Tab-separated table of C-alpha atoms in Angstrom:
chain	number	residue	atom	x	y	z
S	30	MET	CA	56.019	-12.010	10.830
S	31	LYS	CA	53.059	-10.064	9.500
S	32	LYS	CA	49.656	-10.664	11.017
S	33	ILE	CA	47.618	-13.359	9.260
S	34	TYR	CA	44.065	-12.452	8.433
S	35	LEU	CA	41.606	-15.295	7.848
S	36	PHE	CA	38.367	-14.332	6.196
S	37	LEU	CA	36.140	-16.688	8.158
S	38	PHE	CA	34.017	-14.019	9.770
S	39	ALA	CA	33.751	-11.772	6.752
S	40	LEU	CA	26.771	-0.146	25.772
S	41	ILE	CA	25.957	2.342	26.209
S	42	ALA	CA	28.558	4.290	24.390
S	43	LEU	CA	29.005	7.418	26.467
S	44	PRO	CA	29.467	7.762	30.232
S	45	SER	CA	26.050	7.323	31.793
S	46	THR	CA	25.919	10.078	34.345
S	47	ALA	CA	22.120	10.101	34.288
S	48	GLN	CA	21.860	6.604	35.670
S	49	SER	CA	21.056	6.446	39.347
S	50	LEU	CA	19.960	2.924	40.276
S	51	ILE	CA	21.671	-0.393	39.648
S	52	PHE	CA	19.429	-3.399	39.122
S	53	GLU	CA	21.569	-6.506	39.407
S	54	GLY	CA	21.249	-10.128	40.308
S	55	LYS	CA	20.802	-13.582	38.870
S	56	ILE	CA	17.949	-15.098	36.883
S	57	VAL	CA	17.114	-18.737	37.560
S	58	ASP	CA	14.448	-21.278	36.672
S	59	LYS	CA	11.868	-21.368	39.476
S	60	THR	CA	11.481	-25.151	39.282
S	61	THR	CA	14.990	-26.418	38.529
S	62	GLN	CA	16.942	-23.569	40.163
S	63	GLU	CA	19.243	-23.615	37.143
S	64	SER	CA	20.546	-20.305	35.810
S	65	ILE	CA	18.868	-18.813	32.745
S	66	PRO	CA	21.363	-17.330	30.290
S	67	PHE	CA	20.571	-14.653	27.708
S	68	ALA	CA	17.368	-13.390	29.332
S	69	ASN	CA	16.293	-9.889	28.278
S	70	ILE	CA	16.222	-7.114	30.882
S	71	LEU	CA	14.522	-4.078	29.331
S	72	VAL	CA	13.000	-0.771	30.273
S	73	GLN	CA	9.348	-1.264	29.368
S	74	ASN	CA	8.279	0.786	26.324
S	75	SER	CA	11.870	1.789	25.729
S	76	THR	CA	14.811	0.775	23.550
S	77	GLN	CA	17.230	0.319	26.448
S	78	GLY	CA	18.215	-3.008	27.954
S	79	VAL	CA	20.791	-5.713	28.620
S	80	ILE	CA	20.914	-9.517	28.786
S	81	SER	CA	21.984	-11.999	31.425
S	82	ASN	CA	25.287	-13.807	30.940
S	83	GLU	CA	25.914	-17.555	30.766
S	84	ASP	CA	25.497	-17.802	34.544
S	85	GLY	CA	22.205	-15.896	34.457
S	86	ALA	CA	23.849	-12.841	36.041
S	87	PHE	CA	23.021	-9.295	34.917
S	88	LYS	CA	23.738	-5.712	35.857
S	89	PHE	CA	21.546	-2.898	34.536
S	90	TYR	CA	21.915	0.829	35.166
S	91	ILE	CA	18.327	2.032	35.125
S	92	PRO	CA	17.669	5.418	33.467
S	93	LYS	CA	16.079	7.974	35.761
S	94	ASP	CA	12.876	8.270	33.758
S	95	ALA	CA	12.198	4.508	33.729
S	96	GLU	CA	9.084	3.252	35.499
S	97	ASN	CA	9.006	-0.489	34.812
S	98	ILE	CA	11.639	-3.127	34.046
S	99	GLU	CA	10.623	-6.177	32.057
S	100	ILE	CA	12.465	-9.503	32.192
S	101	SER	CA	11.707	-12.046	29.488
S	102	HIS	CA	13.013	-15.209	27.887
S	103	ILE	CA	11.559	-17.593	25.343
S	104	GLY	CA	9.750	-20.360	27.230
S	105	TYR	CA	9.257	-18.354	30.433
S	106	LYS	CA	6.575	-16.019	31.742
S	107	THR	CA	7.576	-12.381	31.539
S	108	GLN	CA	8.020	-10.536	34.822
S	109	VAL	CA	7.616	-6.797	35.307
S	110	PHE	CA	9.252	-4.873	38.158
S	111	LEU	CA	8.318	-1.405	39.327
S	112	VAL	CA	11.470	0.699	39.407
S	113	LYS	CA	10.364	2.422	42.619
S	114	GLU	CA	10.317	-0.981	44.346
S	115	ILE	CA	13.757	-2.121	43.157
S	116	LYS	CA	16.361	-2.169	45.900
S	117	ALA	CA	20.018	-1.319	45.401
S	118	GLU	CA	21.179	-4.816	46.236
S	119	PRO	CA	21.622	-8.049	44.223
S	120	VAL	CA	18.501	-10.164	43.848
S	121	THR	CA	17.627	-13.639	42.639
S	122	ILE	CA	14.793	-13.594	40.118
S	123	LEU	CA	12.793	-16.770	39.651
S	124	LEU	CA	11.279	-17.114	36.213
S	125	GLU	CA	8.396	-19.511	35.869
S	126	SER	CA	8.199	-21.843	32.902
S	127	ASP	CA	5.510	-20.821	30.422
S	128	GLU	CA	4.252	-24.397	30.595
S	129	MET	CA	4.311	-24.688	26.874
S	130	ALA	CA	2.696	-27.823	25.563
S	131	LEU	CA	4.846	-30.644	24.283
S	132	GLU	CA	6.320	-29.788	20.938
S	133	GLU	CA	4.266	-31.085	18.064
S	134	VAL	CA	5.871	-32.219	14.839
S	135	ILE	CA	4.654	-30.258	11.836
S	136	VAL	CA	4.189	-32.298	8.682
S	137	THR	CA	4.706	-30.156	5.610
S	138	ASN	CA	4.954	-30.785	1.884
S	139	LYS	CA	7.434	-27.957	1.535
S	140	PRO	CA	11.084	-28.857	2.280
S	141	ILE	CA	12.016	-27.431	5.661
S	142	ASN	CA	15.239	-25.895	4.374
S	143	GLN	CA	13.069	-23.874	1.970
S	144	ILE	CA	10.893	-22.771	4.880
S	145	LEU	CA	14.066	-21.661	6.662
S	146	ALA	CA	15.218	-19.790	3.539
S	147	GLY	CA	11.917	-17.908	3.458
S	148	VAL	CA	12.112	-17.000	7.140
S	149	LEU	CA	15.691	-15.745	6.762
S	150	LEU	CA	14.766	-13.654	3.734
S	151	ASN	CA	11.783	-12.111	5.505
S	152	SER	CA	13.896	-11.453	8.600
S	153	LYS	CA	16.451	-9.628	6.475
S	154	ASN	CA	13.732	-7.533	4.915
S	155	GLN	CA	12.285	-6.575	8.298
S	156	LEU	CA	15.618	-5.681	9.865
S	157	ASP	CA	16.326	-1.988	9.593
S	158	LYS	CA	19.642	-1.774	7.789
S	159	SER	CA	19.945	1.919	8.454
S	160	ILE	CA	20.395	1.918	12.193
S	161	LYS	CA	22.787	2.880	14.957
S	162	LEU	CA	23.449	0.052	17.404
S	163	GLU	CA	24.884	0.964	20.784
S	164	THR	CA	26.752	-2.091	22.011
S	165	TYR	CA	29.129	-3.688	24.445
S	166	TYR	CA	31.727	-5.936	22.769
S	167	ARG	CA	34.300	-8.284	24.264
S	168	GLU	CA	36.660	-10.959	23.062
S	169	PHE	CA	38.944	-13.679	24.415
S	170	VAL	CA	41.796	-15.262	22.452
S	171	GLN	CA	43.239	-18.661	23.301
S	172	ILE	CA	46.445	-20.083	21.804
S	173	ASN	CA	47.339	-23.736	22.271
S	174	ASN	CA	44.850	-24.061	25.160
S	175	LYS	CA	46.174	-20.981	26.962
S	176	TYR	CA	44.223	-17.733	27.125
S	177	SER	CA	46.457	-15.022	25.726
S	178	LYS	CA	44.391	-11.883	25.127
S	179	PHE	CA	41.230	-10.073	26.188
S	180	ALA	CA	39.645	-6.859	24.950
S	181	ASP	CA	36.317	-5.124	25.456
S	182	GLY	CA	34.691	-1.807	24.702
S	183	MET	CA	31.589	0.344	24.374
S	184	ILE	CA	31.047	0.689	20.641
S	185	ASP	CA	28.547	2.393	18.353
S	186	PHE	CA	27.916	0.610	15.056
S	187	TYR	CA	26.440	2.697	12.241
S	188	ILE	CA	24.829	0.231	9.843
S	189	GLN	CA	23.778	1.117	6.322
S	190	PRO	CA	22.490	-1.013	3.439
S	191	LYS	CA	24.856	-2.020	0.679
S	192	LYS	CA	24.363	-3.552	-2.756
S	193	LYS	CA	23.505	-7.263	-3.136
S	194	GLU	CA	21.736	-7.477	0.249
S	195	LYS	CA	24.963	-6.767	2.109
S	196	VAL	CA	25.470	-4.196	4.821
S	197	GLU	CA	28.210	-1.754	5.588
S	198	GLY	CA	29.083	-0.771	9.132
S	199	LYS	CA	31.183	2.031	10.505
S	200	LEU	CA	32.029	2.256	14.171
S	201	VAL	CA	33.035	4.595	16.930
S	202	VAL	CA	34.875	3.197	19.945
S	203	ASN	CA	33.888	5.273	22.960
S	204	GLN	CA	35.728	3.308	25.645
S	205	SER	CA	37.988	0.275	25.417
S	206	ARG	CA	40.642	-1.762	27.173
S	207	ALA	CA	42.925	-4.557	26.000
S	208	PHE	CA	45.168	-7.007	27.823
S	209	GLN	CA	48.048	-9.155	26.693
S	210	LEU	CA	47.192	-11.906	29.150
S	211	ALA	CA	50.212	-14.076	28.589
S	212	SER	CA	53.620	-13.274	27.231
S	213	ASP	CA	54.828	-15.064	24.136
S	214	ASP	CA	57.330	-17.207	26.046
S	215	GLU	CA	54.482	-18.529	28.240
S	216	ILE	CA	52.658	-19.941	25.240
S	217	GLU	CA	53.628	-23.326	23.917
S	218	LYS	CA	54.851	-22.960	20.348
S	219	LYS	CA	55.048	-25.735	17.804
S	220	GLY	CA	56.526	-23.426	15.193
S	221	LYS	CA	58.850	-20.441	15.138
S	222	ALA	CA	56.266	-17.703	14.814
S	223	ASP	CA	55.708	-14.959	17.349
S	224	LEU	CA	52.100	-15.756	18.207
S	225	ALA	CA	51.775	-12.508	20.125
S	226	GLU	CA	51.489	-10.790	16.745
S	227	MET	CA	48.213	-12.586	16.073
S	228	ASP	CA	45.452	-10.624	17.706
S	229	SER	CA	42.275	-12.289	16.531
S	230	PHE	CA	40.504	-13.965	13.637
S	231	PHE	CA	37.578	-11.609	14.062
S	232	ASP	CA	37.338	-8.287	12.291
S	233	ILE	CA	35.618	-5.845	14.614
S	234	GLN	CA	34.600	-3.745	11.615
S	235	LYS	CA	32.240	-6.593	10.707
S	236	ALA	CA	31.239	-7.637	14.224
S	237	ALA	CA	27.623	-6.482	13.801
S	238	ASN	CA	27.243	-7.590	10.173
S	239	GLY	CA	26.358	-11.160	11.110
S	240	PHE	CA	23.060	-9.923	12.564
S	241	PHE	CA	22.013	-8.912	9.053
S	242	THR	CA	23.747	-11.485	6.835
S	243	TYR	CA	23.108	-14.687	8.834
S	244	GLU	CA	26.612	-16.096	8.376
S	245	TYR	CA	26.748	-19.894	8.364
S	246	ILE	CA	23.001	-20.134	8.919
S	247	GLN	CA	22.387	-19.084	5.326
S	248	THR	CA	24.167	-22.206	4.067
S	249	LEU	CA	21.786	-24.398	6.078
S	250	SER	CA	18.887	-23.112	3.985
S	251	SER	CA	20.451	-23.774	0.586
S	252	GLU	CA	19.172	-26.400	-1.842
S	253	LYS	CA	22.339	-28.468	-1.426
S	254	ALA	CA	21.919	-28.536	2.355
S	255	ASN	CA	19.429	-31.409	2.005
S	256	GLU	CA	22.299	-33.632	0.899
S	257	ASN	CA	23.986	-33.271	4.283
S	258	TYR	CA	21.303	-32.442	6.828
S	259	GLU	CA	18.083	-33.750	8.329
S	260	TYR	CA	15.426	-31.220	9.345
S	261	GLU	CA	12.506	-31.374	11.713
S	262	LEU	CA	9.892	-28.689	12.207
S	263	ARG	CA	8.033	-28.489	15.500
S	264	SER	CA	5.586	-26.051	17.027
S	265	LYS	CA	4.685	-25.242	20.581
S	266	LYS	CA	1.932	-23.071	21.955
S	267	ASP	CA	1.767	-21.232	25.245
S	268	GLN	CA	-1.290	-20.756	27.464
S	269	ASN	CA	-2.180	-17.527	25.667
S	270	GLY	CA	-2.314	-19.263	22.323
S	271	ASN	CA	0.915	-17.765	20.994
S	272	THR	CA	2.840	-20.140	18.778
S	273	LEU	CA	6.547	-20.468	18.090
S	274	GLU	CA	8.077	-22.796	15.563
S	275	VAL	CA	11.437	-24.512	15.890
S	276	ILE	CA	13.573	-25.920	13.094
S	277	TYR	CA	15.924	-28.619	14.339
S	278	ILE	CA	18.967	-29.290	12.168
S	279	LYS	CA	21.320	-32.242	12.450
S	280	PRO	CA	23.806	-33.945	10.109
S	281	LYS	CA	22.832	-37.126	8.310
S	282	PRO	CA	24.657	-39.970	10.106
S	283	ASN	CA	26.136	-41.382	6.909
S	284	VAL	CA	27.686	-38.083	5.755
S	285	LYS	CA	31.366	-37.986	6.653
S	286	LYS	CA	31.883	-34.243	6.804
S	287	ALA	CA	32.405	-31.687	9.550
S	288	LEU	CA	28.841	-30.354	9.784
S	289	LEU	CA	26.736	-28.129	12.011
S	290	THR	CA	23.841	-28.925	14.322
S	291	GLY	CA	21.370	-26.880	16.335
S	292	LYS	CA	18.026	-25.140	16.202
S	293	ILE	CA	16.412	-21.956	14.961
S	294	ILE	CA	13.323	-20.522	16.669
S	295	TYR	CA	11.079	-18.192	14.728
S	296	ASP	CA	7.747	-16.410	14.944
S	297	PRO	CA	5.446	-18.068	12.382
S	298	ILE	CA	3.122	-15.044	12.254
S	299	GLN	CA	5.778	-12.391	11.691
S	300	LYS	CA	7.993	-14.981	9.954
S	301	VAL	CA	11.162	-13.673	11.608
S	302	VAL	CA	13.997	-15.390	13.443
S	303	LEU	CA	14.051	-14.953	17.221
S	304	ASP	CA	16.864	-17.284	18.305
S	305	ILE	CA	19.718	-19.091	16.541
S	306	ASP	CA	21.813	-21.706	18.330
S	307	ILE	CA	24.233	-23.494	15.983
S	308	LYS	CA	27.494	-25.345	16.580
S	309	MET	CA	29.665	-28.002	15.016
S	310	ALA	CA	28.261	-31.490	15.633
S	311	GLU	CA	30.474	-33.425	18.063
S	312	ASN	CA	30.183	-36.697	16.150
S	313	HIS	CA	31.290	-34.980	12.953
S	314	LYS	CA	34.366	-33.166	14.254
S	315	GLN	CA	36.355	-36.270	13.360
S	316	TYR	CA	35.829	-35.375	9.694
S	317	VAL	CA	37.503	-31.963	9.893
S	318	GLU	CA	39.687	-31.436	6.828
S	319	THR	CA	42.730	-29.261	6.314
S	320	ILE	CA	42.192	-26.506	3.776
S	321	ASN	CA	44.925	-25.015	1.613
S	322	ALA	CA	44.670	-21.226	1.534
S	323	LEU	CA	47.417	-19.665	-0.556
S	324	ILE	CA	50.544	-19.657	1.630
S	325	MET	CA	49.078	-21.510	4.574
S	326	LYS	CA	46.845	-24.367	5.689
S	327	PHE	CA	44.111	-24.361	8.292
S	328	ALA	CA	41.463	-26.654	9.749
S	329	VAL	CA	38.265	-25.483	11.462
S	330	HIS	CA	37.805	-27.618	14.590
S	331	ASP	CA	34.790	-25.830	16.025
S	332	ILE	CA	32.253	-23.144	15.198
S	333	GLN	CA	29.535	-21.842	17.496
S	334	ILE	CA	26.965	-19.137	16.778
S	335	LYS	CA	24.366	-17.854	19.241
S	336	GLN	CA	22.219	-15.040	17.909
S	337	THR	CA	19.029	-13.456	19.251
S	338	TYR	CA	16.533	-10.892	18.013
S	339	LYS	CA	13.678	-9.088	19.709
S	340	PHE	CA	10.793	-6.705	19.149
S	341	ILE	CA	10.997	-3.367	20.938
S	342	ASN	CA	8.041	-1.043	20.486
S	343	GLY	CA	7.086	-3.089	17.444
S	344	LYS	CA	10.540	-2.788	15.877
S	345	TYR	CA	12.520	-5.929	15.018
S	346	ILE	CA	16.150	-5.493	16.059
S	347	PRO	CA	19.257	-7.567	16.894
S	348	GLY	CA	19.846	-8.449	20.538
S	349	TYR	CA	22.916	-10.574	21.129
S	350	ARG	CA	25.559	-12.413	19.128
S	351	LYS	CA	28.147	-14.881	20.412
S	352	SER	CA	30.761	-16.262	18.030
S	353	LEU	CA	33.377	-18.925	18.579
S	354	ILE	CA	35.887	-20.269	16.086
S	355	ASP	CA	38.635	-22.784	16.808
S	356	LEU	CA	41.323	-23.197	14.130
S	357	HIS	CA	44.504	-25.130	13.618
S	358	ILE	CA	46.949	-23.102	11.529
S	359	LYS	CA	49.909	-24.546	9.611
S	360	PHE	CA	52.326	-22.108	8.033
S	361	GLY	CA	55.471	-23.929	6.913
S	362	LYS	CA	57.919	-24.142	9.799
S	363	GLN	CA	56.722	-20.855	11.192
S	364	MET	CA	53.431	-21.947	12.659
S	365	ASN	CA	51.700	-25.166	13.629
S	366	ASP	CA	49.297	-24.018	16.313
S	367	ARG	CA	45.704	-24.010	17.539
S	368	MET	CA	43.966	-20.689	18.061
S	369	MET	CA	40.459	-20.043	19.382
S	370	CYS	CA	38.599	-16.710	19.465
S	371	ILE	CA	35.362	-16.051	21.366
S	372	SER	CA	33.396	-12.814	21.057
S	373	ASP	CA	30.203	-11.381	22.586
S	374	LEU	CA	28.269	-8.449	21.169
S	375	VAL	CA	25.311	-7.077	23.154
S	376	VAL	CA	22.979	-4.443	21.735
S	377	THR	CA	22.050	-2.197	24.649
S	378	ASP	CA	20.205	0.499	22.711
S	379	PHE	CA	19.525	1.609	19.155
S	380	THR	CA	18.568	4.625	17.089
S	381	ASP	CA	16.863	4.294	13.728
S	382	ASP	CA	17.860	7.786	12.620
S	383	VAL	CA	21.344	7.615	11.131
S	384	SER	CA	20.937	10.409	8.621
S	385	SER	CA	24.375	11.673	9.549
S	386	PHE	CA	27.560	9.766	10.287
S	387	PRO	CA	30.181	10.837	12.830
S	388	GLU	CA	33.102	12.884	11.586
S	389	LYS	CA	35.740	10.787	9.836
S	390	ASN	CA	38.350	11.481	12.477
S	391	LYS	CA	36.107	9.834	15.079
S	392	LEU	CA	35.665	6.578	13.165
S	393	PHE	CA	37.645	3.570	14.320
S	394	LYS	CA	39.299	1.968	11.301
S	395	GLU	CA	41.479	-0.757	12.809
S	396	ARG	CA	40.677	-4.450	12.545
S	397	ASN	CA	40.581	-5.116	16.296
S	398	LEU	CA	40.422	-3.411	19.682
S	399	TYR	CA	43.925	-4.472	20.686
S	400	SER	CA	45.356	-1.641	18.609
S	401	ASN	CA	43.301	0.821	20.692
S	402	GLY	CA	44.856	-0.391	23.942
S	403	MET	CA	43.771	0.998	27.304
S	404	ASN	CA	41.646	3.927	26.212
S	405	PHE	CA	38.915	4.772	28.710
S	406	THR	CA	37.879	7.579	31.043
S	407	GLU	CA	35.907	5.432	33.472
S	408	ASN	CA	35.571	1.789	34.451
S	409	PHE	CA	32.963	1.280	31.741
S	410	TRP	CA	32.804	-2.485	32.404
S	411	GLU	CA	31.476	-1.614	35.867
S	412	THR	CA	29.667	1.688	35.355
S	413	ASN	CA	27.892	1.014	32.045
S	414	ASN	CA	25.582	-1.715	30.805
S	415	ALA	CA	28.294	-4.233	30.014
S	416	LEU	CA	27.663	-7.968	29.946
S	417	PRO	CA	29.041	-9.326	33.241
S	418	LEU	CA	31.790	-11.892	32.929
S	419	SER	CA	30.750	-15.391	33.897
S	420	GLU	CA	32.431	-16.844	36.982
S	421	ASN	CA	34.784	-18.858	34.800
S	422	GLU	CA	35.616	-15.873	32.577
S	423	GLU	CA	36.248	-13.704	35.621
S	424	ARG	CA	38.685	-16.296	36.991
S	425	ILE	CA	40.519	-16.419	33.675
S	426	LEU	CA	40.812	-12.650	33.443
S	427	GLN	CA	41.866	-12.099	37.042
S	428	THR	CA	44.415	-14.918	36.970
S	429	LEU	CA	46.060	-13.748	33.788
S	430	LYS	CA	45.937	-10.033	34.666
S	431	SER	CA	47.952	-10.777	37.787
S	432	LYS	CA	50.914	-12.030	35.777
């Protein structure tokens, strides 16, 4: 059976021989001792950096010319470490809460979804759409509650503007690996289809586009969104007088539709998005509907989007994007299965001079990394600035690799 493509989602790239010191450890809240995910670990006054994973763990190969490493997260006081004092052993970093005042509700005459629309538009305008993003990408695939595939790679995305506010990306895969984690006969099938043929819902060619197009979030700012959602705008100010504003979004209780919920944090001075955290509302998953799409039917059971942005040397750039989509697919007697895909894309560096593209024969043109297979010259997931697997992800990968 041919692969089915669903149009739901319309690290350092080269071996780093110059890196000499590994800065690794775990970032936790000083008061609660809970891990802090998605904290930024950056070379001060540089474009290079990584983020902590869902467990707060990070691993950063420090460039030789770096002097200071800065660790930051919204709501916490930034810490700066002198490179010459960093030891080559794992550390626990305690971040102190920024003691932001209680959030204050902002009363506004302007509909909040219109405020969000303005912030998104301004963010798009400030994002440089002619940029090279050096990234680490990875993806898990789960079929009928069993993890079946994993792929990751060090990828360069060359982004250029396109008509109608869209972007066009071309990519070069510098290193990659891909695993078939479970054979087809190990996966429960409710139809006759060979599920091993289905690699992913995600199109890696468009993996970085969501940074610039604000998929799903854009619909929350539309005029019709007021029919389905309630909005609340709050502000909070730190001890230095800096203000952030947060838009909380939740479905109206009486609307019987599968809707999203979450929050969007933005800088009210720059009027740009800093953090997006959106998912399908638990209480509204019961209203998921089956959609007819030509020769097949599908139902979206879950969507999750985590997206961050940051300023580096005054430049507004993407930082991290996590996507999750959980679908039930019905294709006659051939397929009646649940498939979930989870991807992480971390921007580890960028270049705003993309006056020339790589040669055509170097461009990766396939839809996913699985077609590239095991294609690496070093253990890039260990020797480059990859996002460490969480403890749970590591268990999944190691268990299934052993089969």
